[in-house]
Amino acid sequence: MNIHYLELFYFVAKHGGIAGAVRNIPYGIQQPAVSGQIAKLEESLGTKLFQRRPFALSPTGMELFEFIRPFFDNIDIVAERLRQSSSPQLRIAAPAIVLHDYLPQMLQRVRAKFPAFRLYLHEATRADAEHWCAFHGAIRFMRVCSAAFNGSEWNGFAGSKSHRNH
């Protein structure tokens, strides 16, 4: 059984259909591709997993969904724990101009001093950055000043760190 097909099925079942799944899958995939791969999963199992219109899981689909749900519901949490235990990390959520025009020079210096450092950048509006930072335990940059690049100090940055327990 193909694990990728199971992942797609998980999103279809969780979000009530293929259209809902496509909107929520964390990587780009088109509706026809999802439909085709779900059809291959159903073919390999020899049964239909759900009724298309209106969407409803079949008894077999419900059994499969209940079996795979704990794995896919918790995979991001486990991955985060593993990442956190492996090396220091910094998460930054900021507008595109900050990520593209202000941070690269400073982050090169950080990377030179700490090569194992894990860096996560997320492009977001201020409101989205606040939500993302609260969820991921990241630093929020509220304002940026060109003085930040004079020397090694982070002058001109105002931020806060939030923590999230898993």
PDB file of N, CA, C and O in Angstrom, residues 37-105:
ATOM      1  N   GLN A  37      -5.008   9.364  -7.719  1.00  0.00           N
ATOM      2  CA  GLN A  37      -4.276   8.577  -6.734  1.00  0.00           C
ATOM      3  C   GLN A  37      -5.216   7.892  -5.748  1.00  0.00           C
ATOM      4  O   GLN A  37      -4.945   6.772  -5.308  1.00  0.00           O
ATOM      5  N   ILE A  38      -6.330   8.527  -5.428  1.00  0.00           N
ATOM      6  CA  ILE A  38      -7.341   7.882  -4.579  1.00  0.00           C
ATOM      7  C   ILE A  38      -7.931   6.686  -5.332  1.00  0.00           C
ATOM      8  O   ILE A  38      -8.161   5.619  -4.753  1.00  0.00           O
ATOM      9  N   ALA A  39      -8.162   6.852  -6.635  1.00  0.00           N
ATOM     10  CA  ALA A  39      -8.682   5.736  -7.446  1.00  0.00           C
ATOM     11  C   ALA A  39      -7.696   4.562  -7.435  1.00  0.00           C
ATOM     12  O   ALA A  39      -8.107   3.396  -7.344  1.00  0.00           O
ATOM     13  N   LYS A  40      -6.386   4.856  -7.491  1.00  0.00           N
ATOM     14  CA  LYS A  40      -5.378   3.787  -7.438  1.00  0.00           C
ATOM     15  C   LYS A  40      -5.388   3.104  -6.073  1.00  0.00           C
ATOM     16  O   LYS A  40      -5.232   1.886  -5.990  1.00  0.00           O
ATOM     17  N   LEU A  41      -5.582   3.873  -5.008  1.00  0.00           N
ATOM     18  CA  LEU A  41      -5.669   3.286  -3.669  1.00  0.00           C
ATOM     19  C   LEU A  41      -6.884   2.363  -3.588  1.00  0.00           C
ATOM     20  O   LEU A  41      -6.784   1.227  -3.106  1.00  0.00           O
ATOM     21  N   GLU A  42      -8.021   2.841  -4.080  1.00  0.00           N
ATOM     22  CA  GLU A  42      -9.232   2.018  -4.061  1.00  0.00           C
ATOM     23  C   GLU A  42      -9.045   0.752  -4.901  1.00  0.00           C
ATOM     24  O   GLU A  42      -9.459  -0.331  -4.491  1.00  0.00           O
ATOM     25  N   GLU A  43      -8.375   0.888  -6.027  1.00  0.00           N
ATOM     26  CA  GLU A  43      -8.127  -0.276  -6.888  1.00  0.00           C
ATOM     27  C   GLU A  43      -7.229  -1.293  -6.165  1.00  0.00           C
ATOM     28  O   GLU A  43      -7.489  -2.494  -6.194  1.00  0.00           O
ATOM     29  N   SER A  44      -6.192  -0.789  -5.485  1.00  0.00           N
ATOM     30  CA  SER A  44      -5.285  -1.711  -4.792  1.00  0.00           C
ATOM     31  C   SER A  44      -5.971  -2.415  -3.622  1.00  0.00           C
ATOM     32  O   SER A  44      -5.607  -3.530  -3.271  1.00  0.00           O
ATOM     33  N   LEU A  45      -6.973  -1.757  -3.031  1.00  0.00           N
ATOM     34  CA  LEU A  45      -7.710  -2.361  -1.911  1.00  0.00           C
ATOM     35  C   LEU A  45      -8.920  -3.166  -2.377  1.00  0.00           C
ATOM     36  O   LEU A  45      -9.502  -3.929  -1.599  1.00  0.00           O
ATOM     37  N   GLY A  46      -9.333  -2.938  -3.617  1.00  0.00           N
ATOM     38  CA  GLY A  46     -10.472  -3.666  -4.162  1.00  0.00           C
ATOM     39  C   GLY A  46     -11.810  -3.207  -3.603  1.00  0.00           C
ATOM     40  O   GLY A  46     -12.764  -3.976  -3.578  1.00  0.00           O
ATOM     41  N   THR A  47     -11.898  -1.951  -3.186  1.00  0.00           N
ATOM     42  CA  THR A  47     -13.139  -1.430  -2.624  1.00  0.00           C
ATOM     43  C   THR A  47     -13.192   0.085  -2.748  1.00  0.00           C
ATOM     44  O   THR A  47     -12.160   0.744  -2.839  1.00  0.00           O
ATOM     45  N   LYS A  48     -14.400   0.632  -2.765  1.00  0.00           N
ATOM     46  CA  LYS A  48     -14.587   2.087  -2.751  1.00  0.00           C
ATOM     47  C   LYS A  48     -14.464   2.572  -1.319  1.00  0.00           C
ATOM     48  O   LYS A  48     -14.978   1.945  -0.388  1.00  0.00           O
ATOM     49  N   LEU A  49     -13.773   3.692  -1.127  1.00  0.00           N
ATOM     50  CA  LEU A  49     -13.544   4.225   0.216  1.00  0.00           C
ATOM     51  C   LEU A  49     -14.548   5.305   0.604  1.00  0.00           C
ATOM     52  O   LEU A  49     -14.754   5.553   1.783  1.00  0.00           O
ATOM     53  N   PHE A  50     -15.156   5.932  -0.411  1.00  0.00           N
ATOM     54  CA  PHE A  50     -16.174   6.931  -0.107  1.00  0.00           C
ATOM     55  C   PHE A  50     -17.061   7.166  -1.306  1.00  0.00           C
ATOM     56  O   PHE A  50     -16.704   6.864  -2.438  1.00  0.00           O
ATOM     57  N   GLN A  51     -18.230   7.697  -1.009  1.00  0.00           N
ATOM     58  CA  GLN A  51     -19.171   8.112  -2.038  1.00  0.00           C
ATOM     59  C   GLN A  51     -18.778   9.538  -2.407  1.00  0.00           C
ATOM     60  O   GLN A  51     -18.529  10.360  -1.519  1.00  0.00           O
ATOM     61  N   ARG A  52     -18.703   9.845  -3.675  1.00  0.00           N
ATOM     62  CA  ARG A  52     -18.228  11.154  -4.125  1.00  0.00           C
ATOM     63  C   ARG A  52     -19.251  12.275  -3.893  1.00  0.00           C
ATOM     64  O   ARG A  52     -18.904  13.313  -3.376  1.00  0.00           O
ATOM     65  N   ARG A  53     -20.486  12.089  -4.328  1.00  0.00           N
ATOM     66  CA  ARG A  53     -21.492  13.162  -4.215  1.00  0.00           C
ATOM     67  C   ARG A  53     -22.796  12.615  -3.685  1.00  0.00           C
ATOM     68  O   ARG A  53     -23.395  11.781  -4.348  1.00  0.00           O
ATOM     69  N   PRO A  54     -23.258  13.043  -2.570  1.00  0.00           N
ATOM     70  CA  PRO A  54     -22.555  13.856  -1.580  1.00  0.00           C
ATOM     71  C   PRO A  54     -21.477  13.010  -0.907  1.00  0.00           C
ATOM     72  O   PRO A  54     -21.599  11.787  -0.800  1.00  0.00           O
ATOM     73  N   PHE A  55     -20.435  13.664  -0.426  1.00  0.00           N
ATOM     74  CA  PHE A  55     -19.312  12.951   0.159  1.00  0.00           C
ATOM     75  C   PHE A  55     -19.752  12.190   1.407  1.00  0.00           C
ATOM     76  O   PHE A  55     -20.406  12.736   2.286  1.00  0.00           O
ATOM     77  N   ALA A  56     -19.367  10.931   1.479  1.00  0.00           N
ATOM     78  CA  ALA A  56     -19.611  10.107   2.676  1.00  0.00           C
ATOM     79  C   ALA A  56     -18.645   8.938   2.632  1.00  0.00           C
ATOM     80  O   ALA A  56     -18.495   8.275   1.595  1.00  0.00           O
ATOM     81  N   LEU A  57     -17.954   8.702   3.725  1.00  0.00           N
ATOM     82  CA  LEU A  57     -17.061   7.553   3.810  1.00  0.00           C
ATOM     83  C   LEU A  57     -17.880   6.265   3.781  1.00  0.00           C
ATOM     84  O   LEU A  57     -18.943   6.193   4.414  1.00  0.00           O
ATOM     85  N   SER A  58     -17.389   5.272   3.084  1.00  0.00           N
ATOM     86  CA  SER A  58     -18.010   3.947   3.126  1.00  0.00           C
ATOM     87  C   SER A  58     -17.581   3.292   4.441  1.00  0.00           C
ATOM     88  O   SER A  58     -16.665   3.786   5.115  1.00  0.00           O
ATOM     89  N   PRO A  59     -18.190   2.216   4.836  1.00  0.00           N
ATOM     90  CA  PRO A  59     -17.730   1.525   6.051  1.00  0.00           C
ATOM     91  C   PRO A  59     -16.242   1.159   5.969  1.00  0.00           C
ATOM     92  O   PRO A  59     -15.501   1.315   6.947  1.00  0.00           O
ATOM     93  N   THR A  60     -15.801   0.714   4.800  1.00  0.00           N
ATOM     94  CA  THR A  60     -14.380   0.395   4.618  1.00  0.00           C
ATOM     95  C   THR A  60     -13.533   1.657   4.735  1.00  0.00           C
ATOM     96  O   THR A  60     -12.461   1.647   5.352  1.00  0.00           O
ATOM     97  N   GLY A  61     -13.994   2.748   4.146  1.00  0.00           N
ATOM     98  CA  GLY A  61     -13.281   4.020   4.227  1.00  0.00           C
ATOM     99  C   GLY A  61     -13.184   4.516   5.658  1.00  0.00           C
ATOM    100  O   GLY A  61     -12.142   5.028   6.083  1.00  0.00           O
ATOM    101  N   MET A  62     -14.268   4.364   6.419  1.00  0.00           N
ATOM    102  CA  MET A  62     -14.264   4.776   7.825  1.00  0.00           C
ATOM    103  C   MET A  62     -13.265   3.936   8.620  1.00  0.00           C
ATOM    104  O   MET A  62     -12.510   4.468   9.446  1.00  0.00           O
ATOM    105  N   GLU A  63     -13.219   2.638   8.352  1.00  0.00           N
ATOM    106  CA  GLU A  63     -12.266   1.762   9.044  1.00  0.00           C
ATOM    107  C   GLU A  63     -10.826   2.176   8.744  1.00  0.00           C
ATOM    108  O   GLU A  63      -9.991   2.268   9.641  1.00  0.00           O
ATOM    109  N   LEU A  64     -10.546   2.431   7.464  1.00  0.00           N
ATOM    110  CA  LEU A  64      -9.195   2.854   7.083  1.00  0.00           C
ATOM    111  C   LEU A  64      -8.856   4.208   7.689  1.00  0.00           C
ATOM    112  O   LEU A  64      -7.755   4.396   8.220  1.00  0.00           O
ATOM    113  N   PHE A  65      -9.780   5.155   7.641  1.00  0.00           N
ATOM    114  CA  PHE A  65      -9.535   6.486   8.195  1.00  0.00           C
ATOM    115  C   PHE A  65      -9.252   6.418   9.696  1.00  0.00           C
ATOM    116  O   PHE A  65      -8.314   7.050  10.190  1.00  0.00           O
ATOM    117  N   GLU A  66     -10.031   5.642  10.417  1.00  0.00           N
ATOM    118  CA  GLU A  66      -9.806   5.509  11.861  1.00  0.00           C
ATOM    119  C   GLU A  66      -8.455   4.863  12.158  1.00  0.00           C
ATOM    120  O   GLU A  66      -7.821   5.181  13.161  1.00  0.00           O
ATOM    121  N   PHE A  67      -7.997   3.999  11.277  1.00  0.00           N
ATOM    122  CA  PHE A  67      -6.697   3.351  11.459  1.00  0.00           C
ATOM    123  C   PHE A  67      -5.542   4.323  11.204  1.00  0.00           C
ATOM    124  O   PHE A  67      -4.566   4.357  11.957  1.00  0.00           O
ATOM    125  N   ILE A  68      -5.620   5.141  10.138  1.00  0.00           N
ATOM    126  CA  ILE A  68      -4.502   6.024   9.780  1.00  0.00           C
ATOM    127  C   ILE A  68      -4.548   7.384  10.477  1.00  0.00           C
ATOM    128  O   ILE A  68      -3.527   8.069  10.555  1.00  0.00           O
ATOM    129  N   ARG A  69      -5.704   7.770  10.979  1.00  0.00           N
ATOM    130  CA  ARG A  69      -5.857   9.101  11.578  1.00  0.00           C
ATOM    131  C   ARG A  69      -4.853   9.396  12.683  1.00  0.00           C
ATOM    132  O   ARG A  69      -4.215  10.459  12.652  1.00  0.00           O
ATOM    133  N   PRO A  70      -4.622   8.522  13.671  1.00  0.00           N
ATOM    134  CA  PRO A  70      -3.662   8.863  14.737  1.00  0.00           C
ATOM    135  C   PRO A  70      -2.251   9.133  14.199  1.00  0.00           C
ATOM    136  O   PRO A  70      -1.563  10.028  14.681  1.00  0.00           O
ATOM    137  N   PHE A  71      -1.851   8.375  13.199  1.00  0.00           N
ATOM    138  CA  PHE A  71      -0.524   8.578  12.607  1.00  0.00           C
ATOM    139  C   PHE A  71      -0.421   9.961  11.975  1.00  0.00           C
ATOM    140  O   PHE A  71       0.476  10.738  12.301  1.00  0.00           O
ATOM    141  N   PHE A  72      -1.337  10.285  11.077  1.00  0.00           N
ATOM    142  CA  PHE A  72      -1.251  11.557  10.361  1.00  0.00           C
ATOM    143  C   PHE A  72      -1.600  12.747  11.258  1.00  0.00           C
ATOM    144  O   PHE A  72      -1.062  13.838  11.059  1.00  0.00           O
ATOM    145  N   ASP A  73      -2.465  12.569  12.241  1.00  0.00           N
ATOM    146  CA  ASP A  73      -2.768  13.662  13.175  1.00  0.00           C
ATOM    147  C   ASP A  73      -1.551  14.052  14.004  1.00  0.00           C
ATOM    148  O   ASP A  73      -1.422  15.203  14.414  1.00  0.00           O
ATOM    149  N   ASN A  74      -0.664  13.108  14.267  1.00  0.00           N
ATOM    150  CA  ASN A  74       0.463  13.363  15.168  1.00  0.00           C
ATOM    151  C   ASN A  74       1.817  13.464  14.485  1.00  0.00           C
ATOM    152  O   ASN A  74       2.817  13.718  15.161  1.00  0.00           O
ATOM    153  N   ILE A  75       1.882  13.276  13.205  1.00  0.00           N
ATOM    154  CA  ILE A  75       3.180  13.245  12.531  1.00  0.00           C
ATOM    155  C   ILE A  75       3.930  14.570  12.647  1.00  0.00           C
ATOM    156  O   ILE A  75       5.147  14.588  12.851  1.00  0.00           O
ATOM    157  N   ASP A  76       3.245  15.707  12.553  1.00  0.00           N
ATOM    158  CA  ASP A  76       3.919  17.003  12.670  1.00  0.00           C
ATOM    159  C   ASP A  76       4.462  17.228  14.073  1.00  0.00           C
ATOM    160  O   ASP A  76       5.540  17.803  14.248  1.00  0.00           O
ATOM    161  N   ILE A  77       3.740  16.767  15.073  1.00  0.00           N
ATOM    162  CA  ILE A  77       4.188  16.913  16.466  1.00  0.00           C
ATOM    163  C   ILE A  77       5.457  16.095  16.694  1.00  0.00           C
ATOM    164  O   ILE A  77       6.423  16.584  17.285  1.00  0.00           O
ATOM    165  N   VAL A  78       5.472  14.875  16.225  1.00  0.00           N
ATOM    166  CA  VAL A  78       6.652  14.014  16.381  1.00  0.00           C
ATOM    167  C   VAL A  78       7.834  14.602  15.610  1.00  0.00           C
ATOM    168  O   VAL A  78       8.956  14.656  16.130  1.00  0.00           O
ATOM    169  N   ALA A  79       7.604  15.052  14.394  1.00  0.00           N
ATOM    170  CA  ALA A  79       8.680  15.645  13.597  1.00  0.00           C
ATOM    171  C   ALA A  79       9.262  16.866  14.298  1.00  0.00           C
ATOM    172  O   ALA A  79      10.485  17.048  14.334  1.00  0.00           O
ATOM    173  N   GLU A  80       8.408  17.686  14.879  1.00  0.00           N
ATOM    174  CA  GLU A  80       8.878  18.876  15.600  1.00  0.00           C
ATOM    175  C   GLU A  80       9.725  18.486  16.804  1.00  0.00           C
ATOM    176  O   GLU A  80      10.766  19.083  17.058  1.00  0.00           O
ATOM    177  N   ARG A  81       9.301  17.501  17.546  1.00  0.00           N
ATOM    178  CA  ARG A  81      10.095  17.032  18.695  1.00  0.00           C
ATOM    179  C   ARG A  81      11.466  16.543  18.247  1.00  0.00           C
ATOM    180  O   ARG A  81      12.474  16.822  18.889  1.00  0.00           O
ATOM    181  N   LEU A  82      11.502  15.804  17.163  1.00  0.00           N
ATOM    182  CA  LEU A  82      12.775  15.300  16.656  1.00  0.00           C
ATOM    183  C   LEU A  82      13.678  16.439  16.192  1.00  0.00           C
ATOM    184  O   LEU A  82      14.878  16.430  16.463  1.00  0.00           O
ATOM    185  N   ARG A  83      13.099  17.418  15.512  1.00  0.00           N
ATOM    186  CA  ARG A  83      13.882  18.570  15.055  1.00  0.00           C
ATOM    187  C   ARG A  83      14.435  19.351  16.234  1.00  0.00           C
ATOM    188  O   ARG A  83      15.588  19.765  16.227  1.00  0.00           O
ATOM    189  N   GLN A  84      13.619  19.572  17.252  1.00  0.00           N
ATOM    190  CA  GLN A  84      14.051  20.354  18.402  1.00  0.00           C
ATOM    191  C   GLN A  84      15.175  19.674  19.165  1.00  0.00           C
ATOM    192  O   GLN A  84      16.026  20.344  19.728  1.00  0.00           O
ATOM    193  N   SER A  85      15.186  18.370  19.185  1.00  0.00           N
ATOM    194  CA  SER A  85      16.222  17.661  19.920  1.00  0.00           C
ATOM    195  C   SER A  85      17.523  17.560  19.129  1.00  0.00           C
ATOM    196  O   SER A  85      18.564  17.261  19.698  1.00  0.00           O
ATOM    197  N   SER A  86      17.497  17.832  17.835  1.00  0.00           N
ATOM    198  CA  SER A  86      18.680  17.629  17.015  1.00  0.00           C
ATOM    199  C   SER A  86      19.628  18.824  16.964  1.00  0.00           C
ATOM    200  O   SER A  86      20.823  18.656  16.912  1.00  0.00           O
ATOM    201  N   SER A  87      19.117  20.045  16.946  1.00  0.00           N
ATOM    202  CA  SER A  87      19.992  21.208  16.847  1.00  0.00           C
ATOM    203  C   SER A  87      19.235  22.471  17.231  1.00  0.00           C
ATOM    204  O   SER A  87      18.015  22.498  17.200  1.00  0.00           O
ATOM    205  N   PRO A  88      19.981  23.550  17.561  1.00  0.00           N
ATOM    206  CA  PRO A  88      19.309  24.805  17.882  1.00  0.00           C
ATOM    207  C   PRO A  88      18.525  25.312  16.679  1.00  0.00           C
ATOM    208  O   PRO A  88      18.909  25.048  15.534  1.00  0.00           O
ATOM    209  N   GLN A  89      17.457  26.036  16.943  1.00  0.00           N
ATOM    210  CA  GLN A  89      16.645  26.524  15.840  1.00  0.00           C
ATOM    211  C   GLN A  89      16.059  27.892  16.144  1.00  0.00           C
ATOM    212  O   GLN A  89      15.933  28.277  17.299  1.00  0.00           O
ATOM    213  N   LEU A  90      15.725  28.588  15.081  1.00  0.00           N
ATOM    214  CA  LEU A  90      15.085  29.892  15.167  1.00  0.00           C
ATOM    215  C   LEU A  90      13.998  29.932  14.112  1.00  0.00           C
ATOM    216  O   LEU A  90      14.232  29.558  12.959  1.00  0.00           O
ATOM    217  N   ARG A  91      12.828  30.382  14.517  1.00  0.00           N
ATOM    218  CA  ARG A  91      11.720  30.550  13.574  1.00  0.00           C
ATOM    219  C   ARG A  91      11.423  32.033  13.484  1.00  0.00           C
ATOM    220  O   ARG A  91      11.285  32.695  14.506  1.00  0.00           O
ATOM    221  N   ILE A  92      11.311  32.526  12.264  1.00  0.00           N
ATOM    222  CA  ILE A  92      11.029  33.941  12.046  1.00  0.00           C
ATOM    223  C   ILE A  92       9.846  34.050  11.100  1.00  0.00           C
ATOM    224  O   ILE A  92       9.847  33.454  10.023  1.00  0.00           O
ATOM    225  N   ALA A  93       8.857  34.822  11.510  1.00  0.00           N
ATOM    226  CA  ALA A  93       7.731  35.150  10.639  1.00  0.00           C
ATOM    227  C   ALA A  93       7.774  36.652  10.409  1.00  0.00           C
ATOM    228  O   ALA A  93       7.845  37.425  11.362  1.00  0.00           O
ATOM    229  N   ALA A  94       7.762  37.049   9.152  1.00  0.00           N
ATOM    230  CA  ALA A  94       7.881  38.465   8.835  1.00  0.00           C
ATOM    231  C   ALA A  94       7.347  38.717   7.425  1.00  0.00           C
ATOM    232  O   ALA A  94       7.234  37.786   6.629  1.00  0.00           O
ATOM    233  N   PRO A  95       7.070  39.984   7.118  1.00  0.00           N
ATOM    234  CA  PRO A  95       6.652  40.328   5.753  1.00  0.00           C
ATOM    235  C   PRO A  95       7.762  40.018   4.751  1.00  0.00           C
ATOM    236  O   PRO A  95       8.942  39.952   5.097  1.00  0.00           O
ATOM    237  N   ALA A  96       7.380  39.874   3.500  1.00  0.00           N
ATOM    238  CA  ALA A  96       8.320  39.503   2.440  1.00  0.00           C
ATOM    239  C   ALA A  96       9.498  40.459   2.355  1.00  0.00           C
ATOM    240  O   ALA A  96      10.640  40.030   2.185  1.00  0.00           O
ATOM    241  N   ILE A  97       9.263  41.741   2.470  1.00  0.00           N
ATOM    242  CA  ILE A  97      10.353  42.709   2.351  1.00  0.00           C
ATOM    243  C   ILE A  97      11.410  42.495   3.429  1.00  0.00           C
ATOM    244  O   ILE A  97      12.602  42.614   3.171  1.00  0.00           O
ATOM    245  N   VAL A  98      10.988  42.128   4.612  1.00  0.00           N
ATOM    246  CA  VAL A  98      11.938  41.869   5.699  1.00  0.00           C
ATOM    247  C   VAL A  98      12.739  40.607   5.385  1.00  0.00           C
ATOM    248  O   VAL A  98      13.965  40.590   5.504  1.00  0.00           O
ATOM    249  N   LEU A  99      12.050  39.556   4.972  1.00  0.00           N
ATOM    250  CA  LEU A  99      12.724  38.293   4.681  1.00  0.00           C
ATOM    251  C   LEU A  99      13.706  38.415   3.518  1.00  0.00           C
ATOM    252  O   LEU A  99      14.778  37.828   3.544  1.00  0.00           O
ATOM    253  N   HIS A 100      13.337  39.186   2.494  1.00  0.00           N
ATOM    254  CA  HIS A 100      14.146  39.249   1.283  1.00  0.00           C
ATOM    255  C   HIS A 100      15.200  40.353   1.319  1.00  0.00           C
ATOM    256  O   HIS A 100      16.278  40.176   0.759  1.00  0.00           O
ATOM    257  N   ASP A 101      14.884  41.495   1.941  1.00  0.00           N
ATOM    258  CA  ASP A 101      15.775  42.642   1.855  1.00  0.00           C
ATOM    259  C   ASP A 101      16.619  42.887   3.105  1.00  0.00           C
ATOM    260  O   ASP A 101      17.682  43.486   3.002  1.00  0.00           O
ATOM    261  N   TYR A 102      16.169  42.453   4.270  1.00  0.00           N
ATOM    262  CA  TYR A 102      16.860  42.800   5.502  1.00  0.00           C
ATOM    263  C   TYR A 102      17.558  41.622   6.193  1.00  0.00           C
ATOM    264  O   TYR A 102      18.613  41.780   6.773  1.00  0.00           O
ATOM    265  N   LEU A 103      16.970  40.446   6.158  1.00  0.00           N
ATOM    266  CA  LEU A 103      17.515  39.329   6.925  1.00  0.00           C
ATOM    267  C   LEU A 103      18.685  38.568   6.307  1.00  0.00           C
ATOM    268  O   LEU A 103      19.522  38.073   7.048  1.00  0.00           O
ATOM    269  N   PRO A 104      18.801  38.436   4.991  1.00  0.00           N
ATOM    270  CA  PRO A 104      19.851  37.574   4.447  1.00  0.00           C
ATOM    271  C   PRO A 104      21.266  37.884   4.942  1.00  0.00           C
ATOM    272  O   PRO A 104      22.006  36.972   5.302  1.00  0.00           O
ATOM    273  N   GLN A 105      21.651  39.153   4.972  1.00  0.00           N
ATOM    274  CA  GLN A 105      23.001  39.521   5.401  1.00  0.00           C
ATOM    275  C   GLN A 105      23.241  39.105   6.854  1.00  0.00           C
ATOM    276  O   GLN A 105      24.263  38.519   7.183  1.00  0.00           O
TER     277      GLN A 105
END
